[in-house]
Amino acid sequence: MNDIAQLRSDFPIFDVAVDGNPLCYLDSAATSQKPQAVIDVIKNYYSQENANVHRGLHTLSQRATQRYEMARETLAEFLNVTSREIVWTSGATESLNLLAFGLTASFIGREVILLSPFEHHANIVPWQEAAKRTGARIEILPITEQGILDLPASLKMIEQLRPAVLSIAQASNTLGNIHPIEPLIEACKKLGTITVIDGAQSLLHLQPDLTKLGCDFFVFSAHKALGPTGVGGLFGRYELLNALPVYKTGGEMIATVRFSDSTYRDAPEKFEPGTPNISGVIAFSEAIKYLQAIDKVALHQYEQKLYRELLQQLTAIDGVTVHGDTNNNIGIVSFSYKNEHHYDLATLLNSFGVAVRSGHHCTQPLMAQLGLDGTIRASLAFYNNNQDINRFINALEASIDILD
Ligand SMILES: Cc1ncc(COP(=O)(O)O)c(C=O)c1O
């Protein structure tokens, strides 16, 4: 079993001083830091291996193609699905756009797109556009006063509405809440409702087994799970995935092209026109291999221990209110301090070298529902340690002293 605390030394960014301070990085929900192994893959790819994929007979092109396709295998194994069910995209946002566009074909006879109140704008706006195109309407699952998904009322709502699609995050980027998606998926299955799970936040922390989960689609971004920016993908149950219409067109996704018309390849290729982000895909698979080498239970326990410590120290500060579900959480604390503006506190925290996010976290409808105009969000990953928490709490107390 790995000693999780030792893994921090694999991340070169923690040797860097920011504005003269050692980095206290508590913004992993925005993007995760990258281990040296992932950085090396990108450097080596461009310095020693660069070639286009699926195009050349020459050695470098064949090698690049093999590594690009092997990356698909790695992701598929990690998610416990088959490699032809994995499509590479530029990230969760593009994956959700692809699905919102493609799934509109299945709206015949059903007019509801069901979302949760916790969704990131990337899982709202593409559906709004789909609704405009199809005449469908968007409905929102109910939330309790504590800012937690109301499961019994949600199940009832699914049964009543018989939606065409349910699209919901496995974990909230703003509050960290882990949503009870298993019973929701089960309820949807019985009604023929298509389930889309936004795994942008959960991939790193929960490492879901998608066959066990039973969802129809699952979207993710590499950069939230130790990989590079600009790459991500989606899983789709093959018969559903392959039935989706093409989303973008161009070279490599075609079977035949004539000036009169064209025919397309099957999934996943039909969704991957043009030259892909080859180094990004390969580096992402390196990130996944890095994660696979870590004991999943130990990683989860370590993150949860840090989260409890952070929560305990934070809630001991008079005037702090923590929002969301602290019992089922991927390691995010979203909080307010009295009536102070989140922007002011985050700016002060930055002056102590503490990186947090403030604002609405791309979840304006959730903020409106909770009656907030924003929060300060500290988000953890396994490369954080107790020292980060102590530095954050000390900086917060010092910032409060300045404000009060
Ligand atoms: C829950 C959730 N969904 C979707 C996204 C969009 O991801 P990306 O910006 O990588 O496309 C994010 C990014 O913060 C997110 O947290």
Short mmCIF file of C-alpha atoms and ligand atoms in Angstrom, two decimals:
data_model
loop_
_atom_site.label_atom_id
_atom_site.label_comp_id
_atom_site.label_asym_id
_atom_site.label_seq_id
_atom_site.Cartn_x
_atom_site.Cartn_y
_atom_site.Cartn_z
CA MET A 1 0.00 0.00 0.00
CA ASN A 2 1.30 3.46 -0.88
CA ASP A 3 2.07 5.98 1.79
CA ILE A 4 -0.29 8.61 0.40
CA ALA A 5 1.43 11.52 2.15
CA GLN A 6 4.66 10.67 0.28
CA LEU A 7 3.00 11.16 -3.11
CA ARG A 8 3.14 14.94 -2.73
CA SER A 9 6.81 14.82 -3.72
CA ASP A 10 5.75 13.59 -7.19
CA PHE A 11 4.22 17.02 -7.85
CA PRO A 12 6.92 19.56 -8.77
CA ILE A 13 4.62 22.55 -8.32
CA PHE A 14 4.91 22.23 -4.57
CA ASP A 15 8.59 23.24 -4.83
CA VAL A 16 7.54 26.56 -6.35
CA ALA A 17 7.12 29.77 -4.36
CA VAL A 18 4.19 31.98 -5.34
CA ASP A 19 4.69 35.69 -4.60
CA GLY A 20 7.41 34.63 -2.16
CA ASN A 21 5.15 32.17 -0.30
CA PRO A 22 5.25 28.38 -0.46
CA LEU A 23 2.17 27.27 -2.39
CA CYS A 24 -0.87 26.26 -0.34
CA TYR A 25 -3.03 24.87 -3.13
CA LEU A 26 -6.66 24.34 -2.18
CA ASP A 27 -8.20 24.72 -5.63
CA SER A 28 -8.15 21.20 -7.03
CA ALA A 29 -11.84 21.37 -7.95
CA ALA A 30 -10.84 24.02 -10.51
CA THR A 31 -7.93 21.97 -11.78
CA SER A 32 -5.72 19.33 -10.23
CA GLN A 33 -1.95 19.56 -10.07
CA LYS A 34 0.10 17.21 -12.27
CA PRO A 35 2.67 14.60 -11.23
CA GLN A 36 6.11 14.67 -12.85
CA ALA A 37 5.33 11.47 -14.78
CA VAL A 38 2.50 13.25 -16.65
CA ILE A 39 4.63 16.33 -17.37
CA ASP A 40 7.46 14.08 -18.65
CA VAL A 41 5.15 12.29 -21.07
CA ILE A 42 4.20 15.57 -22.75
CA LYS A 43 7.83 16.69 -22.96
CA ASN A 44 9.02 13.31 -24.31
CA TYR A 45 6.20 13.08 -26.80
CA TYR A 46 7.11 16.38 -28.46
CA SER A 47 10.88 15.95 -28.18
CA GLN A 48 11.10 12.30 -29.29
CA GLU A 49 7.85 10.88 -30.63
CA ASN A 50 5.80 13.59 -32.34
CA ALA A 51 3.76 12.39 -35.35
CA ASN A 52 0.13 12.39 -36.41
CA VAL A 53 -2.11 9.42 -35.64
CA HIS A 54 -4.06 7.09 -37.94
CA ARG A 55 -2.38 8.59 -41.02
CA GLY A 56 1.15 7.41 -41.62
CA LEU A 57 2.85 4.12 -42.34
CA HIS A 58 6.07 5.43 -40.88
CA THR A 59 7.34 4.28 -37.52
CA LEU A 60 6.60 7.41 -35.48
CA SER A 61 3.05 7.65 -36.78
CA GLN A 62 2.41 4.00 -36.02
CA ARG A 63 3.86 4.45 -32.55
CA ALA A 64 1.73 7.54 -31.88
CA THR A 65 -1.38 5.70 -33.12
CA GLN A 66 -0.64 2.75 -30.89
CA ARG A 67 -0.14 4.94 -27.82
CA TYR A 68 -3.25 6.97 -28.58
CA GLU A 69 -5.36 3.82 -28.87
CA MET A 70 -3.68 2.22 -25.86
CA ALA A 71 -4.74 5.29 -23.87
CA ARG A 72 -8.33 4.44 -24.75
CA GLU A 73 -7.76 0.94 -23.37
CA THR A 74 -6.29 2.39 -20.17
CA LEU A 75 -9.28 4.67 -19.61
CA ALA A 76 -11.71 1.87 -20.42
CA GLU A 77 -10.05 -0.45 -17.93
CA PHE A 78 -10.06 2.27 -15.27
CA LEU A 79 -13.79 2.88 -15.75
CA ASN A 80 -14.56 -0.83 -16.26
CA VAL A 81 -16.07 -0.43 -19.72
CA THR A 82 -14.88 -1.35 -23.23
CA SER A 83 -12.51 0.87 -25.19
CA ARG A 84 -14.93 1.41 -28.09
CA GLU A 85 -17.25 3.07 -25.61
CA ILE A 86 -14.70 5.83 -24.92
CA VAL A 87 -14.71 8.99 -27.07
CA TRP A 88 -11.96 11.61 -26.72
CA THR A 89 -13.11 15.22 -26.59
CA SER A 90 -11.61 18.47 -25.36
CA GLY A 91 -13.20 17.96 -21.93
CA ALA A 92 -16.43 17.61 -19.96
CA THR A 93 -17.90 20.75 -21.53
CA GLU A 94 -17.52 19.45 -25.06
CA SER A 95 -18.75 15.99 -24.03
CA LEU A 96 -21.92 17.50 -22.56
CA ASN A 97 -22.48 19.58 -25.69
CA LEU A 98 -22.05 16.47 -27.84
CA LEU A 99 -24.62 14.60 -25.75
CA ALA A 100 -27.13 17.45 -25.47
CA PHE A 101 -26.94 17.81 -29.24
CA GLY A 102 -27.05 14.10 -30.06
CA LEU A 103 -29.63 12.94 -27.56
CA THR A 104 -32.27 15.32 -28.86
CA ALA A 105 -33.02 12.60 -31.43
CA SER A 106 -34.54 10.51 -28.62
CA PHE A 107 -36.99 13.18 -27.48
CA ILE A 108 -39.85 11.88 -29.57
CA GLY A 109 -42.82 11.45 -27.25
CA ARG A 110 -40.95 12.77 -24.21
CA GLU A 111 -40.48 16.41 -23.45
CA VAL A 112 -38.57 16.67 -20.17
CA ILE A 113 -34.85 17.11 -19.59
CA LEU A 114 -34.22 16.62 -15.88
CA LEU A 115 -31.25 18.26 -14.17
CA SER A 116 -30.20 18.66 -10.56
CA PRO A 117 -29.99 22.06 -8.85
CA PHE A 118 -26.26 21.51 -8.29
CA GLU A 119 -25.22 21.49 -11.93
CA HIS A 120 -22.25 23.35 -13.34
CA HIS A 121 -23.21 25.73 -16.16
CA ALA A 122 -21.63 23.20 -18.55
CA ASN A 123 -24.40 20.80 -17.61
CA ILE A 124 -27.18 23.37 -17.91
CA VAL A 125 -26.60 25.61 -20.91
CA PRO A 126 -26.15 22.85 -23.56
CA TRP A 127 -29.49 21.37 -22.40
CA GLN A 128 -31.16 24.77 -22.62
CA GLU A 129 -30.05 24.98 -26.23
CA ALA A 130 -31.31 21.43 -26.82
CA ALA A 131 -34.64 22.40 -25.24
CA LYS A 132 -34.93 25.40 -27.54
CA ARG A 133 -34.30 23.21 -30.59
CA THR A 134 -36.71 20.46 -29.62
CA GLY A 135 -39.44 22.19 -27.66
CA ALA A 136 -38.53 20.13 -24.60
CA ARG A 137 -38.64 21.68 -21.13
CA ILE A 138 -36.11 21.57 -18.32
CA GLU A 139 -37.14 20.46 -14.85
CA ILE A 140 -35.01 20.54 -11.72
CA LEU A 141 -34.77 17.89 -9.00
CA PRO A 142 -35.76 19.04 -5.49
CA ILE A 143 -33.29 20.08 -2.81
CA THR A 144 -33.62 20.03 1.01
CA GLU A 145 -33.16 23.08 3.23
CA GLN A 146 -29.70 21.76 4.10
CA GLY A 147 -28.60 22.00 0.47
CA ILE A 148 -28.78 18.25 -0.18
CA LEU A 149 -30.59 16.47 -3.00
CA ASP A 150 -33.99 15.29 -1.75
CA LEU A 151 -33.84 11.65 -2.85
CA PRO A 152 -37.40 10.44 -2.06
CA ALA A 153 -38.92 13.52 -3.73
CA SER A 154 -36.49 13.12 -6.66
CA LEU A 155 -37.51 9.51 -7.23
CA LYS A 156 -41.15 10.52 -7.17
CA MET A 157 -40.45 13.31 -9.65
CA ILE A 158 -38.70 10.93 -12.06
CA GLU A 159 -41.66 8.58 -11.98
CA GLN A 160 -44.15 11.39 -12.56
CA LEU A 161 -42.24 13.17 -15.33
CA ARG A 162 -40.79 10.15 -17.19
CA PRO A 163 -38.02 12.40 -18.54
CA ALA A 164 -36.17 11.76 -21.78
CA VAL A 165 -32.85 12.43 -20.05
CA LEU A 166 -31.56 12.86 -16.54
CA SER A 167 -28.21 14.67 -16.46
CA ILE A 168 -26.58 15.04 -13.05
CA ALA A 169 -23.14 15.43 -11.53
CA GLN A 170 -21.86 12.57 -9.42
CA ALA A 171 -20.33 15.20 -7.15
CA SER A 172 -20.99 18.93 -6.89
CA ASN A 173 -18.09 21.20 -7.86
CA THR A 174 -19.41 23.94 -5.56
CA LEU A 175 -20.30 22.06 -2.39
CA GLY A 176 -18.55 18.71 -2.86
CA ASN A 177 -21.82 16.82 -2.17
CA ILE A 178 -21.74 13.26 -3.48
CA HIS A 179 -25.15 12.64 -5.02
CA PRO A 180 -27.06 9.37 -4.61
CA ILE A 181 -26.90 8.61 -8.32
CA GLU A 182 -27.28 4.84 -7.98
CA PRO A 183 -31.00 4.87 -7.03
CA LEU A 184 -31.63 7.65 -9.54
CA ILE A 185 -30.06 5.61 -12.34
CA GLU A 186 -32.05 2.56 -11.30
CA ALA A 187 -35.31 4.53 -11.37
CA CYS A 188 -34.44 5.95 -14.79
CA LYS A 189 -33.60 2.54 -16.21
CA LYS A 190 -37.07 1.25 -15.39
CA LEU A 191 -38.62 4.12 -17.35
CA GLY A 192 -36.24 4.15 -20.31
CA THR A 193 -34.85 7.53 -19.27
CA ILE A 194 -31.31 8.09 -20.51
CA THR A 195 -28.82 8.87 -17.76
CA VAL A 196 -25.89 11.22 -18.22
CA ILE A 197 -23.46 11.49 -15.32
CA ASP A 198 -21.13 14.47 -15.09
CA GLY A 199 -17.99 12.92 -13.66
CA ALA A 200 -15.81 16.03 -13.90
CA GLN A 201 -15.38 16.15 -10.13
CA SER A 202 -15.78 12.50 -9.23
CA LEU A 203 -13.24 10.85 -11.52
CA LEU A 204 -10.30 11.69 -9.26
CA HIS A 205 -11.93 11.21 -5.88
CA LEU A 206 -14.42 8.37 -6.40
CA GLN A 207 -12.93 6.53 -9.41
CA PRO A 208 -16.32 5.05 -10.35
CA ASP A 209 -16.89 1.60 -11.86
CA LEU A 210 -19.31 2.50 -14.66
CA THR A 211 -20.50 -1.04 -15.29
CA LYS A 212 -21.53 -1.26 -11.65
CA LEU A 213 -23.06 2.20 -11.78
CA GLY A 214 -25.10 1.31 -14.85
CA CYS A 215 -25.32 4.83 -16.30
CA ASP A 216 -25.76 5.33 -20.06
CA PHE A 217 -23.21 8.16 -20.42
CA PHE A 218 -20.43 9.58 -18.25
CA VAL A 219 -18.34 12.68 -19.04
CA PHE A 220 -14.96 13.75 -17.70
CA SER A 221 -12.06 16.21 -18.03
CA ALA A 222 -8.45 15.07 -17.80
CA HIS A 223 -7.23 18.20 -16.03
CA LYS A 224 -9.40 17.51 -12.97
CA ALA A 225 -7.77 14.09 -12.58
CA LEU A 226 -4.01 14.81 -12.77
CA GLY A 227 -3.97 15.08 -16.56
CA PRO A 228 -3.45 18.04 -18.90
CA THR A 229 -5.96 20.70 -19.92
CA GLY A 230 -7.74 20.59 -23.28
CA VAL A 231 -8.57 16.90 -23.24
CA GLY A 232 -11.26 14.70 -21.76
CA GLY A 233 -13.93 12.43 -23.01
CA LEU A 234 -17.06 10.51 -22.51
CA PHE A 235 -18.22 6.98 -22.00
CA GLY A 236 -21.40 5.87 -23.75
CA ARG A 237 -23.13 2.48 -23.67
CA TYR A 238 -22.17 1.31 -27.12
CA GLU A 239 -25.54 0.85 -28.81
CA LEU A 240 -26.69 4.26 -27.53
CA LEU A 241 -23.38 5.93 -28.34
CA ASN A 242 -23.19 4.54 -31.84
CA ALA A 243 -26.78 5.60 -32.51
CA LEU A 244 -26.02 9.26 -31.77
CA PRO A 245 -25.75 11.56 -34.79
CA VAL A 246 -22.38 13.04 -35.62
CA TYR A 247 -21.61 16.23 -33.75
CA LYS A 248 -18.58 17.60 -35.60
CA THR A 249 -17.44 16.49 -39.02
CA GLY A 250 -14.16 16.40 -40.94
CA GLY A 251 -11.29 14.05 -41.71
CA GLU A 252 -10.76 10.65 -40.11
CA MET A 253 -14.34 10.23 -38.90
CA ILE A 254 -15.55 9.27 -42.37
CA ALA A 255 -15.92 5.95 -44.15
CA THR A 256 -16.37 7.46 -47.65
CA VAL A 257 -16.59 11.00 -48.99
CA ARG A 258 -17.98 12.06 -52.35
CA PHE A 259 -18.98 15.57 -53.34
CA SER A 260 -22.60 14.42 -53.23
CA ASP A 261 -22.51 12.86 -49.75
CA SER A 262 -20.44 11.05 -47.13
CA THR A 263 -20.73 8.03 -44.86
CA TYR A 264 -19.30 7.83 -41.38
CA ARG A 265 -17.36 5.33 -39.34
CA ASP A 266 -18.80 3.78 -36.20
CA ALA A 267 -18.21 5.14 -32.70
CA PRO A 268 -15.85 6.16 -31.28
CA GLU A 269 -14.15 7.36 -34.49
CA LYS A 270 -17.23 9.09 -35.84
CA PHE A 271 -17.03 11.58 -32.96
CA GLU A 272 -13.32 12.33 -33.38
CA PRO A 273 -12.81 14.35 -36.58
CA GLY A 274 -9.51 16.10 -37.29
CA THR A 275 -6.17 15.80 -35.57
CA PRO A 276 -6.83 15.03 -31.92
CA ASN A 277 -4.97 16.23 -28.84
CA ILE A 278 -2.51 13.33 -29.12
CA SER A 279 -0.05 14.34 -26.41
CA GLY A 280 -2.96 15.25 -24.15
CA VAL A 281 -4.61 11.86 -24.54
CA ILE A 282 -1.34 10.01 -23.94
CA ALA A 283 -0.52 12.18 -20.92
CA PHE A 284 -4.03 11.65 -19.55
CA SER A 285 -3.54 7.90 -19.73
CA GLU A 286 -0.29 8.35 -17.79
CA ALA A 287 -2.29 10.20 -15.12
CA ILE A 288 -4.74 7.32 -15.00
CA LYS A 289 -1.89 4.81 -14.69
CA TYR A 290 -0.50 6.92 -11.85
CA LEU A 291 -3.89 6.76 -10.11
CA GLN A 292 -4.22 3.03 -10.75
CA ALA A 293 -0.97 2.44 -8.89
CA ILE A 294 -2.43 4.04 -5.74
CA ASP A 295 -4.55 2.01 -3.37
CA LYS A 296 -8.04 3.40 -3.97
CA VAL A 297 -9.29 2.80 -0.43
CA ALA A 298 -6.18 4.34 1.14
CA LEU A 299 -6.48 7.37 -1.12
CA HIS A 300 -10.12 7.88 -0.19
CA GLN A 301 -9.42 7.45 3.53
CA TYR A 302 -6.54 9.92 3.38
CA GLU A 303 -8.63 12.55 1.58
CA GLN A 304 -11.53 12.06 3.99
CA LYS A 305 -9.25 12.40 7.02
CA LEU A 306 -7.89 15.67 5.65
CA TYR A 307 -11.42 16.84 4.90
CA ARG A 308 -12.60 16.11 8.47
CA GLU A 309 -9.60 17.97 9.87
CA LEU A 310 -10.27 20.96 7.64
CA LEU A 311 -13.96 20.96 8.49
CA GLN A 312 -13.32 20.73 12.21
CA GLN A 313 -10.84 23.61 12.26
CA LEU A 314 -12.97 25.77 9.98
CA THR A 315 -16.23 25.33 11.86
CA ALA A 316 -14.43 26.18 15.12
CA ILE A 317 -14.03 29.74 13.81
CA ASP A 318 -16.83 31.95 15.04
CA GLY A 319 -18.87 33.39 12.14
CA VAL A 320 -18.03 30.71 9.58
CA THR A 321 -20.93 28.91 7.86
CA VAL A 322 -20.15 25.80 5.82
CA HIS A 323 -22.64 25.01 3.02
CA GLY A 324 -23.65 21.63 1.64
CA ASP A 325 -23.52 18.01 2.68
CA THR A 326 -20.57 17.42 4.99
CA ASN A 327 -21.44 13.72 5.46
CA ASN A 328 -21.06 12.70 1.81
CA ASN A 329 -18.40 14.86 0.30
CA ILE A 330 -15.44 14.53 -2.06
CA GLY A 331 -13.36 17.00 0.00
CA ILE A 332 -14.68 20.46 -0.76
CA VAL A 333 -15.59 23.07 1.84
CA SER A 334 -17.68 25.91 0.54
CA PHE A 335 -18.16 28.55 3.20
CA SER A 336 -19.12 32.11 4.09
CA TYR A 337 -17.80 34.31 6.88
CA LYS A 338 -20.45 36.54 8.45
CA ASN A 339 -21.50 39.06 5.81
CA GLU A 340 -18.01 39.55 4.41
CA HIS A 341 -17.73 39.36 0.65
CA HIS A 342 -16.12 36.14 -0.60
CA TYR A 343 -13.97 38.14 -3.01
CA ASP A 344 -12.34 40.15 -0.20
CA LEU A 345 -11.50 37.07 1.85
CA ALA A 346 -10.13 35.15 -1.13
CA THR A 347 -7.95 38.16 -2.07
CA LEU A 348 -6.57 38.33 1.46
CA LEU A 349 -5.98 34.57 1.53
CA ASN A 350 -4.01 34.88 -1.71
CA SER A 351 -1.72 37.43 -0.07
CA PHE A 352 -0.74 34.62 2.34
CA GLY A 353 -0.06 32.21 -0.54
CA VAL A 354 -3.36 30.33 -0.17
CA ALA A 355 -5.08 29.43 -3.44
CA VAL A 356 -8.86 29.04 -3.08
CA ARG A 357 -11.71 29.92 -5.39
CA SER A 358 -14.41 32.46 -4.62
CA GLY A 359 -17.64 33.33 -6.40
CA HIS A 360 -20.48 31.29 -7.84
CA HIS A 361 -18.23 28.49 -9.15
CA CYS A 362 -20.17 28.32 -12.44
CA THR A 363 -23.32 27.34 -10.54
CA GLN A 364 -25.37 30.54 -10.51
CA PRO A 365 -28.74 28.72 -10.27
CA LEU A 366 -27.53 26.81 -7.20
CA MET A 367 -26.32 30.00 -5.56
CA ALA A 368 -29.72 31.59 -6.21
CA GLN A 369 -31.47 28.57 -4.70
CA LEU A 370 -29.27 28.72 -1.59
CA GLY A 371 -29.77 32.49 -1.34
CA LEU A 372 -26.04 33.17 -1.72
CA ASP A 373 -24.16 35.40 -4.11
CA GLY A 374 -21.05 33.29 -3.80
CA THR A 375 -18.85 31.31 -1.41
CA ILE A 376 -15.21 30.67 -0.72
CA ARG A 377 -14.29 27.18 -1.83
CA ALA A 378 -11.32 25.21 -0.51
CA SER A 379 -10.97 21.92 -2.37
CA LEU A 380 -8.63 19.10 -1.44
CA ALA A 381 -6.78 16.33 -3.21
CA PHE A 382 -4.52 13.57 -1.93
CA TYR A 383 -1.39 15.70 -2.46
CA ASN A 384 -2.54 18.10 0.26
CA ASN A 385 -1.41 17.59 3.83
CA ASN A 386 -2.04 18.81 7.39
CA GLN A 387 0.41 21.62 6.89
CA ASP A 388 -1.78 23.00 4.08
CA ILE A 389 -4.76 22.94 6.40
CA ASN A 390 -2.88 24.69 9.21
CA ARG A 391 -1.57 27.32 6.81
CA PHE A 392 -5.06 27.88 5.42
CA ILE A 393 -6.62 28.23 8.88
CA ASN A 394 -3.84 30.59 10.07
CA ALA A 395 -4.21 32.69 6.92
CA LEU A 396 -7.98 32.76 7.32
CA GLU A 397 -7.73 33.89 10.93
CA ALA A 398 -5.24 36.58 9.97
CA SER A 399 -7.52 37.70 7.11
CA ILE A 400 -10.51 37.86 9.44
CA ASP A 401 -8.47 40.00 11.86
CA ILE A 402 -7.82 42.44 9.03
CA LEU A 403 -11.50 42.53 8.01
CA ASP A 404 -13.08 42.67 11.49
C1 LIG B 1 -19.07 19.43 -12.27
C2 LIG B 1 -18.40 20.03 -13.47
N1 LIG B 1 -18.90 19.79 -14.69
C3 LIG B 1 -18.34 20.28 -15.79
C4 LIG B 1 -17.22 21.08 -15.72
C5 LIG B 1 -16.61 21.59 -16.98
O1 LIG B 1 -15.35 21.04 -17.12
P1 LIG B 1 -14.32 21.62 -18.22
O2 LIG B 1 -14.21 23.07 -17.95
O3 LIG B 1 -13.05 20.88 -17.94
O4 LIG B 1 -14.89 21.30 -19.54
C6 LIG B 1 -16.67 21.38 -14.47
C7 LIG B 1 -15.52 22.28 -14.34
O5 LIG B 1 -15.32 22.90 -13.33
C8 LIG B 1 -17.26 20.83 -13.32
O6 LIG B 1 -16.78 21.07 -12.11
#
